[in-house]
Short mmCIF file of C-alpha atoms in Angstrom, two decimals:
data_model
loop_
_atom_site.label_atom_id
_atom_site.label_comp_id
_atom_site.label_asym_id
_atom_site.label_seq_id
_atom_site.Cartn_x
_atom_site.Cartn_y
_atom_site.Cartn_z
CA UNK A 1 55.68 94.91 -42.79
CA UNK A 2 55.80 94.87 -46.73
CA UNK A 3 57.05 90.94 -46.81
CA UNK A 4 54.80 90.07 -44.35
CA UNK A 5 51.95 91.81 -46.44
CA UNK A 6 53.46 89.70 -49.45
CA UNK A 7 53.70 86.29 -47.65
CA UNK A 8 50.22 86.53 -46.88
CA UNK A 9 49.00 87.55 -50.35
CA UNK A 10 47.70 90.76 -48.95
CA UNK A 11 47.66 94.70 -50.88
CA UNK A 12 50.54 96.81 -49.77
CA UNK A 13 50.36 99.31 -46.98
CA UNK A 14 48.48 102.33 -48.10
CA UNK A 15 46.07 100.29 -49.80
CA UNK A 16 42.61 100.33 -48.50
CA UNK A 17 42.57 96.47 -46.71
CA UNK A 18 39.61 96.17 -44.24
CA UNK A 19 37.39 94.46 -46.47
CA UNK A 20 40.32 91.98 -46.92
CA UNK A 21 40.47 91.20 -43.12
CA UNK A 22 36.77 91.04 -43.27
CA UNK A 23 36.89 88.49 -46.41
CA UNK A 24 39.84 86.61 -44.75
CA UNK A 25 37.85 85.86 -41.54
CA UNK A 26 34.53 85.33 -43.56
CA UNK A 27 35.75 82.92 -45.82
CA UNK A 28 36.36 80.74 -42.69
CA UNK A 29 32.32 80.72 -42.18
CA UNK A 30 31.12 80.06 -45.71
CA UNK A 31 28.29 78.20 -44.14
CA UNK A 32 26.77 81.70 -43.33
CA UNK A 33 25.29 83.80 -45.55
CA UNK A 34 28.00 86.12 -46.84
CA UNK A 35 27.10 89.69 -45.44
CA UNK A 36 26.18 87.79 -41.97
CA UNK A 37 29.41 86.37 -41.75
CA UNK A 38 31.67 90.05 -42.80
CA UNK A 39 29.13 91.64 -39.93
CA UNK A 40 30.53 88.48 -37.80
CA UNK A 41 34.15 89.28 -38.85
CA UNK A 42 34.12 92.73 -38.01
CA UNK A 43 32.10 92.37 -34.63
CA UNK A 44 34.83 89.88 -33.80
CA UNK A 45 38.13 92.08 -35.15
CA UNK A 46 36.32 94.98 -33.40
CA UNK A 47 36.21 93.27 -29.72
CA UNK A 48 39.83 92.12 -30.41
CA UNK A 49 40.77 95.61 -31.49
CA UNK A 50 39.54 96.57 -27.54
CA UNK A 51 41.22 93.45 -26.01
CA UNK A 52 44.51 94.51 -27.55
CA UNK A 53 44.34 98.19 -26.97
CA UNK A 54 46.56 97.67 -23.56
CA UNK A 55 48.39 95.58 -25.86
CA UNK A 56 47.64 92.29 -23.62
CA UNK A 57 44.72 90.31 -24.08
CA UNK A 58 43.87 88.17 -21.17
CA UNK A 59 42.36 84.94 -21.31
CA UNK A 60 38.92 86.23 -19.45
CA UNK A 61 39.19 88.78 -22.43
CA UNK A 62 39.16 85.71 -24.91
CA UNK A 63 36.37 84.11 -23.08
CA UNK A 64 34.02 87.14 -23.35
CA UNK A 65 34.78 87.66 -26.74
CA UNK A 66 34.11 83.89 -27.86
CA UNK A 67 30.50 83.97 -25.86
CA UNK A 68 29.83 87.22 -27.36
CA UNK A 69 29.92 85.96 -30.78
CA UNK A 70 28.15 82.90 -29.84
CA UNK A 71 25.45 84.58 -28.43
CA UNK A 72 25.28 87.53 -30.99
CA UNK A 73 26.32 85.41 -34.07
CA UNK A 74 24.59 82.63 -33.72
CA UNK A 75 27.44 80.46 -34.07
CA UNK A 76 28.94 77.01 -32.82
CA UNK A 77 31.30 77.03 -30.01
CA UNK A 78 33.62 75.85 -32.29
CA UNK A 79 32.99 78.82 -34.78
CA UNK A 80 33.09 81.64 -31.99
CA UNK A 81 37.08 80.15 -31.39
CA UNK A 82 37.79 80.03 -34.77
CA UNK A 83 36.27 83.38 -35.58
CA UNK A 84 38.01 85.19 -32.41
CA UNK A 85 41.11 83.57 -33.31
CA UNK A 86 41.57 84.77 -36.84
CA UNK A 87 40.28 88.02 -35.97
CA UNK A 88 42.53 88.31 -33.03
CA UNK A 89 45.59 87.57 -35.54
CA UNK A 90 44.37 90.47 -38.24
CA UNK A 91 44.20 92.67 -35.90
CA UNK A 92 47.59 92.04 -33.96
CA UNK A 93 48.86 92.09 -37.42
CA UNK A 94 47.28 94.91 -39.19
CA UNK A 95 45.37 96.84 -36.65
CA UNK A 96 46.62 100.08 -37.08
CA UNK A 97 45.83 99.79 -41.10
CA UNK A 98 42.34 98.49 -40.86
CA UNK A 99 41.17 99.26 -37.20
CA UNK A 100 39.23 102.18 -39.20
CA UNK A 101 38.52 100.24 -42.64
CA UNK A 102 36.79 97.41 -40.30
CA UNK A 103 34.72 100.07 -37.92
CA UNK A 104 33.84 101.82 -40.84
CA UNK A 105 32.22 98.89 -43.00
CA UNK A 106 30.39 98.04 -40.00
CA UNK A 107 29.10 101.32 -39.00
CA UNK A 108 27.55 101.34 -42.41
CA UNK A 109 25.56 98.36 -42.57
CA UNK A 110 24.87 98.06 -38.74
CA UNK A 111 21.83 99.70 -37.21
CA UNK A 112 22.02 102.25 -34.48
CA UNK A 113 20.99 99.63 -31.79
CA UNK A 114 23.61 97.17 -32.87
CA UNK A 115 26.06 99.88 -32.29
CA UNK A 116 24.84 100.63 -28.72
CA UNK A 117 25.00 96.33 -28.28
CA UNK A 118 28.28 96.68 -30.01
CA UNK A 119 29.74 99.35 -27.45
CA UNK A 120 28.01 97.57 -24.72
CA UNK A 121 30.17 94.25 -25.89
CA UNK A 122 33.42 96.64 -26.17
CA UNK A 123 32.55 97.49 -22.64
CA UNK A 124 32.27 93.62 -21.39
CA UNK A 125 35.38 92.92 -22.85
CA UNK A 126 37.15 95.38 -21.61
CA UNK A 127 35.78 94.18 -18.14
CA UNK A 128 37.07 90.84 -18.25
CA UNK A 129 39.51 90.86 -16.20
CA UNK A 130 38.06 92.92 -13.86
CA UNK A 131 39.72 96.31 -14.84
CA UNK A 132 39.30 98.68 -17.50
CA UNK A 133 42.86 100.17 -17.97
CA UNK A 134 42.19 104.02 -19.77
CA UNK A 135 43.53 102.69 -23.47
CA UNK A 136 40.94 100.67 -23.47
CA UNK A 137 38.26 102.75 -22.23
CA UNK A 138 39.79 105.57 -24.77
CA UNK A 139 39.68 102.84 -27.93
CA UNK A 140 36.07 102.33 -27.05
CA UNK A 141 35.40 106.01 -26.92
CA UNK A 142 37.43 106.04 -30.93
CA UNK A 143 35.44 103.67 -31.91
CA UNK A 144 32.31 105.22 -30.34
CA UNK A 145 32.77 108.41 -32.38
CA UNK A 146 33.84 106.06 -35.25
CA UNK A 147 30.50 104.60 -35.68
CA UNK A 148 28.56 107.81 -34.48
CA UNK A 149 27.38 106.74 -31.28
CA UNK A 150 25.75 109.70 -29.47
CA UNK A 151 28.27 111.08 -26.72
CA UNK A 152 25.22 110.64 -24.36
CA UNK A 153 24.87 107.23 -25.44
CA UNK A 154 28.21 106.44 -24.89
CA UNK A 155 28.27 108.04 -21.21
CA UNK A 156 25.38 105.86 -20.22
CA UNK A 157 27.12 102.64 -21.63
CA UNK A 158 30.51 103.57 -19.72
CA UNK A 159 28.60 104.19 -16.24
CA UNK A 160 27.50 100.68 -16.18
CA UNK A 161 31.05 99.53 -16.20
CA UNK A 162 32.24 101.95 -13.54
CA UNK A 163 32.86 100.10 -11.04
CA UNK A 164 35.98 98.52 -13.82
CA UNK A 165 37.17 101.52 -14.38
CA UNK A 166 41.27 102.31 -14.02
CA UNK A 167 40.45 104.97 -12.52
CA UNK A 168 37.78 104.53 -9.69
CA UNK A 169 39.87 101.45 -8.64
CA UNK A 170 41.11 102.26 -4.92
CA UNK A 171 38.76 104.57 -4.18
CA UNK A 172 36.96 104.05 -1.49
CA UNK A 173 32.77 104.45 -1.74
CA UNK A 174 33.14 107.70 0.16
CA UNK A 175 35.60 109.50 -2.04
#
């Protein structure tokens, strides 16, 4: 992981990196103004963090998350791939090292509402594919806590995906 690090000019492992990721993706939209486009970067790496939680991300899951940061960045078409692609590579990449860093920044420049839209994004990406498999419903409940989403909150965002769930799929209405 160290040469790879290297390669791509990055700090070594240990060293605090999420703004990095965020500065690597933001740089791509200097267009924007800059704290719009790191809130952009780490909306984006956050989705992709949920999309890769079962460690598979579909291509319904790549859909969803380009239209979500179209509609919620403002952003071309064009953009939304670029911004979900890059995003999609930190994260593969260097996930485990900055899946905190990343939630983190954002939790402390983002408003309580753009958390609960956040979550409700996680939620639709998640849903894709039509089936919420339990790492990715657990990764949205870390990164729930992670940005201090009320528990109550996050119950009321999860029952309007239940019918995804991993774990409600079979059952039958009655049971």
């Amino acid at each position: 992981m160290r040469i790879v690090r290297e390669l791509f000019g990055l700090k070594p492992e240990g060293v605090e990196s999420g703004g990095d990721t965020i500065r690597r993706i933001a740089d791509e939209l200097d267009r924007l103004e800059p704290d719009r486009a790191k809130y952009l970067a780490s909306f984006a790496f956050i989705l992709s963090r949920v999309a890769n939680a079962d460690h598979e991300v579909s291509p319904e899951e790549v859909a969803t998350m380009e239209t979500l940061v179209v509609d919620k960045g403002g952003v071309s078409g064009d953009q939304a791939v670029l911004v979900v692609q890059m995003a999609r590579t930190q994260q593969k990449l260097f996930g485990a090292t900055d899946d905190f860093l990343v939630t983190r920044e954002l939790s402390r420049v983002a408003s309580y509402e753009q958390k609960l839209a956040l979550i409700d994004c996680l939620y639709a990406v998640a849903a894709a594919d039509e089936r919420i498999f339990m790492a990715e419903a657990d990764e949205i409940s870390r990164i729930g806590k992670e940005l201090k989403v009320d528990r109550g909150d996050l119950s009321r965002l999860r029952s309007q995906y239940r019918e995804f769930l991993e774990a409600r799929k079979g059952l039958s209405s009655g049971s």
